[in-house]
PDB file of C-alpha atoms in Angstrom:
ATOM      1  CA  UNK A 175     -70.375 143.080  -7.216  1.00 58.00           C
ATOM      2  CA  UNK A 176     -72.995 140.925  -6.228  1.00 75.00           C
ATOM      3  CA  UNK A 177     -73.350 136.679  -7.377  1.00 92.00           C
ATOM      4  CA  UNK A 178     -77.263 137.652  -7.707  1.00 97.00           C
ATOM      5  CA  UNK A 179     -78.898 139.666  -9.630  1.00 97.00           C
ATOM      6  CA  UNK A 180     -83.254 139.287  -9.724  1.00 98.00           C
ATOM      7  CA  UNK A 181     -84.839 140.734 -12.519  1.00 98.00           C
ATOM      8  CA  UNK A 182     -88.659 142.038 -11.258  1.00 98.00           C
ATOM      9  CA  UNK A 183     -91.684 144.289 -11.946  1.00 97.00           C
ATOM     10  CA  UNK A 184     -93.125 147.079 -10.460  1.00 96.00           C
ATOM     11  CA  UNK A 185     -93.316 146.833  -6.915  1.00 98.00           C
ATOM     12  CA  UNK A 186     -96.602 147.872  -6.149  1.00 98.00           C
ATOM     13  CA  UNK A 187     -98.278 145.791  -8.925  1.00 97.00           C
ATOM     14  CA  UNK A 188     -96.116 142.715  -9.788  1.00 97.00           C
ATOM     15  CA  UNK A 189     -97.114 139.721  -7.208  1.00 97.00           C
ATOM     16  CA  UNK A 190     -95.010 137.665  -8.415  1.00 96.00           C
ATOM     17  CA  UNK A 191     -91.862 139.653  -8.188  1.00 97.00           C
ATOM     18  CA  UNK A 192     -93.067 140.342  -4.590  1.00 98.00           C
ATOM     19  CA  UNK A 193     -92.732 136.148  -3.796  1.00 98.00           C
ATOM     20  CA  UNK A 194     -89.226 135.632  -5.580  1.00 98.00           C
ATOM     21  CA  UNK A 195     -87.951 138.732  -3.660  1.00 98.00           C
ATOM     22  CA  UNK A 196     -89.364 137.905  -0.344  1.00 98.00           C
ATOM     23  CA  UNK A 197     -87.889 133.919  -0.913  1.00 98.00           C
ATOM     24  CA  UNK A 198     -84.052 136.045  -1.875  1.00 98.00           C
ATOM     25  CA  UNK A 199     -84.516 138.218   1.111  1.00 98.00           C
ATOM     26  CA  UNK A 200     -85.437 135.075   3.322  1.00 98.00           C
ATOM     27  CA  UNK A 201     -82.857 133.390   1.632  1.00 98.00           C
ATOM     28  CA  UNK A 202     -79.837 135.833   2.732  1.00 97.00           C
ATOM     29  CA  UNK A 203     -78.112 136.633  -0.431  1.00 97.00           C
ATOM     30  CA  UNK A 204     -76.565 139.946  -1.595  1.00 96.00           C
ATOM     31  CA  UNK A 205     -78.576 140.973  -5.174  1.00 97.00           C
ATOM     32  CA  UNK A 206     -78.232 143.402  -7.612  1.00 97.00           C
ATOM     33  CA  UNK A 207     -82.186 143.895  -8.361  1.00 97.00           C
ATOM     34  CA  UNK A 208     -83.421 145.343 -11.856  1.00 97.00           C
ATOM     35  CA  UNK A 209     -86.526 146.376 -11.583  1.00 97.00           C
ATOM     36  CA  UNK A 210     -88.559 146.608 -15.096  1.00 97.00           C
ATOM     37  CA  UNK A 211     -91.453 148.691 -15.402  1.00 95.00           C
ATOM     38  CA  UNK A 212     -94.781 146.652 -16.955  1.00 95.00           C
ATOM     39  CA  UNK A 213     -97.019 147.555 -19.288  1.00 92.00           C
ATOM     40  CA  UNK A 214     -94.729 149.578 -21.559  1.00 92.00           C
ATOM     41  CA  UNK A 215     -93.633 149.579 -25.246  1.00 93.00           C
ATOM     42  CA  UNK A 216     -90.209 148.148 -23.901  1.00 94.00           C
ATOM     43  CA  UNK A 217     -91.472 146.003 -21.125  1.00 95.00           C
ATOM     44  CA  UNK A 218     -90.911 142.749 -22.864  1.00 94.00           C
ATOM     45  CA  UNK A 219     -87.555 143.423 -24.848  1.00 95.00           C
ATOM     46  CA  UNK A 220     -86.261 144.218 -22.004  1.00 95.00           C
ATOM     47  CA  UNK A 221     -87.319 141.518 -20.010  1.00 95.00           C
ATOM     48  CA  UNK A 222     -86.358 138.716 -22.736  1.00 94.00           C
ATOM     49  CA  UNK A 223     -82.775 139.841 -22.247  1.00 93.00           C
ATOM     50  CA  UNK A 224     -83.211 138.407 -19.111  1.00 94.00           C
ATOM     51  CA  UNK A 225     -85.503 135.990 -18.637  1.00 92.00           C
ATOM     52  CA  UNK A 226     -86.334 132.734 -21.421  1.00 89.00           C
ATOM     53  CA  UNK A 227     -89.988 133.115 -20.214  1.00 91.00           C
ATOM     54  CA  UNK A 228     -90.058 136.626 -21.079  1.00 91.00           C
ATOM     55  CA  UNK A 229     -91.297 136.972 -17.445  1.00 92.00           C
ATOM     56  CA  UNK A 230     -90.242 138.539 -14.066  1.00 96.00           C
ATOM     57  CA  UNK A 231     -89.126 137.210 -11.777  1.00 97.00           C
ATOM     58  CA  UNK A 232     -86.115 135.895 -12.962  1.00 97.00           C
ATOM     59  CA  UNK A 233     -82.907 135.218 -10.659  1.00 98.00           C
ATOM     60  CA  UNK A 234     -79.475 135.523 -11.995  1.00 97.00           C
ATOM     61  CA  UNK A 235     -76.652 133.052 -10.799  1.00 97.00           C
ATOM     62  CA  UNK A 236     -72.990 132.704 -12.706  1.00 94.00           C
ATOM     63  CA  UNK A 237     -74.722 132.626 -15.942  1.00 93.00           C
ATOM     64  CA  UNK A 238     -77.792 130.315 -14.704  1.00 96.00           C
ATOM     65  CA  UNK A 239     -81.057 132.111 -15.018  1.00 96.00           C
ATOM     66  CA  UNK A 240     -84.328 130.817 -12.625  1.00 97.00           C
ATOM     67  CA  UNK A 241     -87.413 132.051 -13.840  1.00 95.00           C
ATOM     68  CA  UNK A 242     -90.324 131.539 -11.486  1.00 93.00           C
ATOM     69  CA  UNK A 243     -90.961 132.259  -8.198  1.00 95.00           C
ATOM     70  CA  UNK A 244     -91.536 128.313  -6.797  1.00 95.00           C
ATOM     71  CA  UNK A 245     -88.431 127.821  -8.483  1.00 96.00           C
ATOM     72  CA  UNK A 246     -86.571 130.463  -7.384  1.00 97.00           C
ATOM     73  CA  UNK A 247     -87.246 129.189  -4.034  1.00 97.00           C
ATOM     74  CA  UNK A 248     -86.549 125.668  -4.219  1.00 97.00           C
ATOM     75  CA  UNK A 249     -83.248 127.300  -5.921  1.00 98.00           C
ATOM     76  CA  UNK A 250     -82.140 129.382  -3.157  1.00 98.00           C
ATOM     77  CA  UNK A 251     -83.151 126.064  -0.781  1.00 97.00           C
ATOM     78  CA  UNK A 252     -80.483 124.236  -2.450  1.00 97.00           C
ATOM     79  CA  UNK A 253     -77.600 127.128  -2.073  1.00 97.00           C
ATOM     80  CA  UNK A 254     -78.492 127.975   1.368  1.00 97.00           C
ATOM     81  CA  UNK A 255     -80.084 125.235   3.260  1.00 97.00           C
ATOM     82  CA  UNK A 256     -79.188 127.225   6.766  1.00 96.00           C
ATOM     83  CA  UNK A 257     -82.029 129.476   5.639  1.00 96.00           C
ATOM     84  CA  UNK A 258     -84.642 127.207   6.173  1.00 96.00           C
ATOM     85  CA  UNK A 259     -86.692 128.200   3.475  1.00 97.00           C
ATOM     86  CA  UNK A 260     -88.971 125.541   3.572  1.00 97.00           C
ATOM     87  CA  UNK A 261     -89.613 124.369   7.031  1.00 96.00           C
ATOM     88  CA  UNK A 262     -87.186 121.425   8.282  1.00 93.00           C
ATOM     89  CA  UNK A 263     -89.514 118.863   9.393  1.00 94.00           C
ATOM     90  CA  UNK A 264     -90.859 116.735   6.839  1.00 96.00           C
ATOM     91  CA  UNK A 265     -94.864 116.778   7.216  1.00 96.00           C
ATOM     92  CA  UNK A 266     -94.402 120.842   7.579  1.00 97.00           C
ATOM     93  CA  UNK A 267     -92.172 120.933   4.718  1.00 97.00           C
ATOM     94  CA  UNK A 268     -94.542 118.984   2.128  1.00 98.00           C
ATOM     95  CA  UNK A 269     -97.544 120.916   3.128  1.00 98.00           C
ATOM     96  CA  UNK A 270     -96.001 124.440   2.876  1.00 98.00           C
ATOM     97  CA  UNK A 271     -95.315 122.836  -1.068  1.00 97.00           C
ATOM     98  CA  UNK A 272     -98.791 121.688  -0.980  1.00 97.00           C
ATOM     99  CA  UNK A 273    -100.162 125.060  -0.149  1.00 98.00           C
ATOM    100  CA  UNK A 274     -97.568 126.833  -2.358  1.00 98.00           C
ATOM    101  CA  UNK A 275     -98.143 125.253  -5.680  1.00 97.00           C
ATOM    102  CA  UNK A 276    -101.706 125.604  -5.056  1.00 97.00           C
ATOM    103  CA  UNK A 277    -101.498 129.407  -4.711  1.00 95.00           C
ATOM    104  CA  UNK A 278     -98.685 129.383  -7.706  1.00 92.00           C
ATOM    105  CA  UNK A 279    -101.725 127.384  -9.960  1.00 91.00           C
ATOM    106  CA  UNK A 280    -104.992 128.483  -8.638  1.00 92.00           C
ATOM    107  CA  UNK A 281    -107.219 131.538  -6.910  1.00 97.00           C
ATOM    108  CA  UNK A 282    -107.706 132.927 -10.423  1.00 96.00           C
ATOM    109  CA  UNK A 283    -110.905 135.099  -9.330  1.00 97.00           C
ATOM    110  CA  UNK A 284    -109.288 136.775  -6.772  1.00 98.00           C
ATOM    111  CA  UNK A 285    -105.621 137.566  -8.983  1.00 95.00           C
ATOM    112  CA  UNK A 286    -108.839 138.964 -11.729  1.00 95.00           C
ATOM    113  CA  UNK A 287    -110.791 140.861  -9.643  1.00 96.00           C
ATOM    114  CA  UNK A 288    -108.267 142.318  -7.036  1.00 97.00           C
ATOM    115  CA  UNK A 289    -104.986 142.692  -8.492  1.00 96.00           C
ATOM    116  CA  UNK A 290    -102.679 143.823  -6.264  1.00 97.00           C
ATOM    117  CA  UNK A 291    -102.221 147.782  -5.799  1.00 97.00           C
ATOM    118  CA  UNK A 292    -100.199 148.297  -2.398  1.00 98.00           C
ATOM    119  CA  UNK A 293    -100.638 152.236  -2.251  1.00 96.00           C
ATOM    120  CA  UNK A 294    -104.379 151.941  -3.412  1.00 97.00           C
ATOM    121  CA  UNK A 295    -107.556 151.768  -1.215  1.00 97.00           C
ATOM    122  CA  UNK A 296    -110.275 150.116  -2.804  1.00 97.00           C
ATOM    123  CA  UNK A 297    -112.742 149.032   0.017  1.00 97.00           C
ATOM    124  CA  UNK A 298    -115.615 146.223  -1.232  1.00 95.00           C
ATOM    125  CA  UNK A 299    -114.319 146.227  -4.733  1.00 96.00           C
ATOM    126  CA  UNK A 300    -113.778 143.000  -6.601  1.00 96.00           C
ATOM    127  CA  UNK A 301    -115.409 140.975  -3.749  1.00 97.00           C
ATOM    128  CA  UNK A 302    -118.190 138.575  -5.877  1.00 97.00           C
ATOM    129  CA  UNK A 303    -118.997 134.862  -4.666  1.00 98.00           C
ATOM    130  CA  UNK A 304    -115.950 133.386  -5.864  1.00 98.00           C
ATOM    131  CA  UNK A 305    -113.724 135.654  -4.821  1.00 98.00           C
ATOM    132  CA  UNK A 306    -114.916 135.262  -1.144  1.00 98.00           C
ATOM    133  CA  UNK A 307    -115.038 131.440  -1.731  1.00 98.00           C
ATOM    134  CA  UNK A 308    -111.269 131.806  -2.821  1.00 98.00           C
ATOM    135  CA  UNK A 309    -110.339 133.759   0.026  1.00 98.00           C
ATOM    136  CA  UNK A 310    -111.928 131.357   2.737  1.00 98.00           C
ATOM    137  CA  UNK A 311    -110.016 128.888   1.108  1.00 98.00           C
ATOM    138  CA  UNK A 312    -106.961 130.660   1.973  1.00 98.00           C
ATOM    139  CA  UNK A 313    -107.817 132.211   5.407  1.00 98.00           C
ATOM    140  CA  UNK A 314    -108.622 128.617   6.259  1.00 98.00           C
ATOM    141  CA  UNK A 315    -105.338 127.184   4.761  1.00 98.00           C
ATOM    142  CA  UNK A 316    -103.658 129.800   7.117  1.00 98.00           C
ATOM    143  CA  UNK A 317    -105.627 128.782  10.014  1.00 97.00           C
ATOM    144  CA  UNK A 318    -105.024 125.419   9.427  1.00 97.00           C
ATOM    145  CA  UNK A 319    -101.097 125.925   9.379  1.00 97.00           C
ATOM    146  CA  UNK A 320    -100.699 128.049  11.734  1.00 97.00           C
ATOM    147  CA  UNK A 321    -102.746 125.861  14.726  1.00 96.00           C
ATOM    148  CA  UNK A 322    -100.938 122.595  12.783  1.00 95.00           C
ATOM    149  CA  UNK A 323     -97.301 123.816  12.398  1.00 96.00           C
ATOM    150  CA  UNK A 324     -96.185 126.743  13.591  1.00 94.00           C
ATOM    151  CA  UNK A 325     -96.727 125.695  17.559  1.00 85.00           C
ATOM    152  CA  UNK A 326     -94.304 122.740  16.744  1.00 83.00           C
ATOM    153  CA  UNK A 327     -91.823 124.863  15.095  1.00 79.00           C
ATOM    154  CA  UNK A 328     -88.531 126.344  16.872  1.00 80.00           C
ATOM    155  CA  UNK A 329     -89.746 129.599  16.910  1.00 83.00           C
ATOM    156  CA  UNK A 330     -92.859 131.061  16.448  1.00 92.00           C
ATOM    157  CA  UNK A 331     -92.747 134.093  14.937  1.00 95.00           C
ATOM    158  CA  UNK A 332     -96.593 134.653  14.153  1.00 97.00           C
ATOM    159  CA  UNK A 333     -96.042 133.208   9.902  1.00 98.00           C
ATOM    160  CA  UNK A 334     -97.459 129.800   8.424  1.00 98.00           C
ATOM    161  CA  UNK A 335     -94.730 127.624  10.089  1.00 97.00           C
ATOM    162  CA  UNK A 336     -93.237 129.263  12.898  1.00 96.00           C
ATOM    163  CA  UNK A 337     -90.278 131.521  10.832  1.00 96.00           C
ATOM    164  CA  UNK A 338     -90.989 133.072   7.789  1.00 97.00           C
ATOM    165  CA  UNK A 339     -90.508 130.767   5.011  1.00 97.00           C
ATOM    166  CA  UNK A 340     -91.329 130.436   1.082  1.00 98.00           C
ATOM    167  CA  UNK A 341     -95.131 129.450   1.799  1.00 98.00           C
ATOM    168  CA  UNK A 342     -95.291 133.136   3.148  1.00 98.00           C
ATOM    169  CA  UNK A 343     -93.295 134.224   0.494  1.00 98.00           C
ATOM    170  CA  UNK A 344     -96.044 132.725  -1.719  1.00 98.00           C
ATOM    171  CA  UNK A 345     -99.350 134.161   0.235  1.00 98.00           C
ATOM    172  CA  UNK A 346     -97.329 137.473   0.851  1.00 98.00           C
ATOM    173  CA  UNK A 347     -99.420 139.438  -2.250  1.00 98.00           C
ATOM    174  CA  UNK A 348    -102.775 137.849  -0.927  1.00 98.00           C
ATOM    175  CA  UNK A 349    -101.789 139.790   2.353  1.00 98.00           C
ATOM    176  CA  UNK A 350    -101.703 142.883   0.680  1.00 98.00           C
ATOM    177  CA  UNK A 351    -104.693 142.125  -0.779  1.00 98.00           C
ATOM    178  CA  UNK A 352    -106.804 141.693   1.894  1.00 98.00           C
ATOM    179  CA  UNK A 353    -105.432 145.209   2.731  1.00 98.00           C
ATOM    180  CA  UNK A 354    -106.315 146.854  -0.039  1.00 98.00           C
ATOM    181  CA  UNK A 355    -109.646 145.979  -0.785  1.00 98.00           C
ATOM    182  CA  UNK A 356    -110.603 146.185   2.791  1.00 98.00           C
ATOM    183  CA  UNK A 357    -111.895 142.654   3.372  1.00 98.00           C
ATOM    184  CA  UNK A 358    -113.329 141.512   6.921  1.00 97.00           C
ATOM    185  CA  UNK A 359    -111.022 138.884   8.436  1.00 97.00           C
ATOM    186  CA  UNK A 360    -111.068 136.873  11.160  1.00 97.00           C
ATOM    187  CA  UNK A 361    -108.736 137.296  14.409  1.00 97.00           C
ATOM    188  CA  UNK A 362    -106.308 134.842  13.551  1.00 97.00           C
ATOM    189  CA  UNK A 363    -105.745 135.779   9.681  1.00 98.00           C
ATOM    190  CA  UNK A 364    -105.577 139.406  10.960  1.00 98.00           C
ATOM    191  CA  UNK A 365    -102.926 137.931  13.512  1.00 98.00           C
ATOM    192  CA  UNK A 366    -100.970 136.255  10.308  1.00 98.00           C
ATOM    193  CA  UNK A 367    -101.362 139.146   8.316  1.00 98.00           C
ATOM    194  CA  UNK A 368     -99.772 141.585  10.860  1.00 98.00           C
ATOM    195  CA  UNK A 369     -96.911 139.214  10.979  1.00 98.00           C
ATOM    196  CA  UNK A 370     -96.048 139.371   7.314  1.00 98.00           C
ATOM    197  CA  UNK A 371     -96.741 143.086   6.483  1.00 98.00           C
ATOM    198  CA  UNK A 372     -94.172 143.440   9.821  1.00 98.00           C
ATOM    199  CA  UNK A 373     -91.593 141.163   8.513  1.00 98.00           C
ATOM    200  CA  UNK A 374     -88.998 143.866   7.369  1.00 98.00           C
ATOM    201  CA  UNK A 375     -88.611 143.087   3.914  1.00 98.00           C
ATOM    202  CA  UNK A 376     -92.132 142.807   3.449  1.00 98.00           C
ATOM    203  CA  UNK A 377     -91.665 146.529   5.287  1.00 98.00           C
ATOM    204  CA  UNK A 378     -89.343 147.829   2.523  1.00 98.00           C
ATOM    205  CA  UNK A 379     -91.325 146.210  -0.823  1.00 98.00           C
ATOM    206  CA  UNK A 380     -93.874 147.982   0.076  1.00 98.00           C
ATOM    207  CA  UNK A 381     -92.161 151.610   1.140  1.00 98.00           C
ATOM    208  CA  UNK A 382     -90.731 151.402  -2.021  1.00 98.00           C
ATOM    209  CA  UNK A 383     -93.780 150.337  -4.375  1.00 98.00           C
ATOM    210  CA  UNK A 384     -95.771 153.247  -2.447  1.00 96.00           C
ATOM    211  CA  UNK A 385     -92.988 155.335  -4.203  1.00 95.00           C
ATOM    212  CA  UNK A 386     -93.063 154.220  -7.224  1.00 95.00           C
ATOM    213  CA  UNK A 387     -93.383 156.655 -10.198  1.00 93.00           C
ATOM    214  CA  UNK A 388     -95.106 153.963 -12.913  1.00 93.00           C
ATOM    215  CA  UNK A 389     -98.884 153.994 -13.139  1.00 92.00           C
ATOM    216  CA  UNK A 390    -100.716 150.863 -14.765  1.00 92.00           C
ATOM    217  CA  UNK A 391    -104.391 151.764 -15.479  1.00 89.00           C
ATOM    218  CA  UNK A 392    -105.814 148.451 -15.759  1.00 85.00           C
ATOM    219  CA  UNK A 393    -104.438 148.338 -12.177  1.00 89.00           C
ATOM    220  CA  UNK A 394    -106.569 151.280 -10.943  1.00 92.00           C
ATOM    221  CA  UNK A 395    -109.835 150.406 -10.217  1.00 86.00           C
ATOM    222  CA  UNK A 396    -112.225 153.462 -11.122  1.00 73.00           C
TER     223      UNK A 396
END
C-alpha cells in the first residue's frame, strides 16, 4: 500500500488537481489517488473527510494532510529534494516561486471566462480584453523564463527552467487552455506548450479526463 494518497477532482475540469498531481508525478512518489467527482450532492462531504479546506487537492502523508497545490509542492520539495522540483539554482528557484504564486493568486478573467475543459473545443470563446491582457502576461512570463533560465539549466528539456518543475506544474492548466479555446500563440509559447502537453504525465491526465464519465454544465460552454 502506498505512503501517498492525493485526494482530486475531475480530471478534465479541476485545474488545480491537475498542478498537485503533476508536482506528485514530478515528485516520484507511489499514490493511491481518489478522485472525487465536483459539482454533486456529495461532492463536499466527501471531500471534508479528506481535506480541512473542504478542497481538492489534498495530499495524504502518515496522517498529515497538505491541502493546496503550492503547498503540496513545496511539501514534496522537502521529502524528495533529488527531484528538483523547484529548480536548484537560487535566482531560478525564487522566480519559478515568483511566477507560481502569481498564477496560484491572480489571472482571474481567464480561470472565469475559460475554465478548463480538456476534451472540449471551444475556438474564440471567452477571449475579451482582459483575458488577452492576462494571457500576454503569461506567454511573456514564459518567454521570459525560458530565454532567462532554461539555457543555463542542466538540461533543457523545452519547460520554464530546463526540466519540468512545479512552475510548470502551476501553468500546466493554462496550457490546456490555450488548447481549448483555440488561441493564436506565438512560436516560442507554442514551443513551451508542446513540451508540457508531451511530458508523459501531462500525457495520461489528460487520456484519462477525455474519458471521464462526469459532465459539469457550467463547464460546457453553449
Amino acid at each position: 500500500m502506498a505512503d501517498f494518497t492525493l485526494v482530486i477532482g475531475n480530471k478534465n475540469y479541476s485545474s488545480w488537481s491537475l498542478r498537485g498531481w503533476l508536482m506528485a508525478r514530478a515528485a516520484g512518489i507511489e499514490f493511491e489517488e481518489i478522485v472525487v467527482p465536483l459539482d454533486l450532492p456529495e461532492t463536499q462531504p466527501t471531500i471534508r473527510k479528506h481535506s480541512p479546506s473542504g478542497r481538492v487537492p489534498v495530499l495524504l502523508h502518515r496522517g498529515l494532510a497538505v491541502w493546496e497545490s503550492l503547498a503540496i509542492g513545496e511539501y514534496l520539495n522537502d521529502l524528495k529534494p533529488e527531484a528538483v522540483l523547484w529548480p536548484a539554482a537560487v535566482a531560478a528557484r525564487a522566480h519559478a516561486r515568483s511566477i507560481s504564486t502569481e498564477m496560484h493568486a491572480g489571472f482571474s478573467e481567464l480561470r472565469d471566462k475559460m475554465p478548463m475543459n480538456i476534451r472540449a473545443s471551444y475556438p474564440g470563446k471567452g477571449m475579451t480584453p482582459a483575458v488577452r491582457g492576462e494571457i500576454e502576461r503569461i506567454t511573456s512570463m514564459w518567454r521570459d523564463c525560458r530565454k532567462r533560465f532554461a539555457g543555463a539549466a542542466p538540461k533543457d528539456d523545452g519547460f520554464l527552467f530546463g526540466h519540468f518543475t512545479a512552475a510548470d506544474a502551476m501553468y500546466a492548466p493554462v496550457v490546456t487552455r490555450l488548447k481549448t479555446y483555440a488561441v493564436q500563440i506565438d512560436s516560442d509559447t507554442d514551443a513551451y506548450c508542446k513540451a508540457v502537453l508531451a511530458y508523459p504525465p501531462m500525457k495520461e491526465w489528460v487520456d484519462a479526463a477525455k474519458n471521464e464519465p462526469w459532465l459539469i454544465e457550467s463547464y460546457e460552454l453553449k
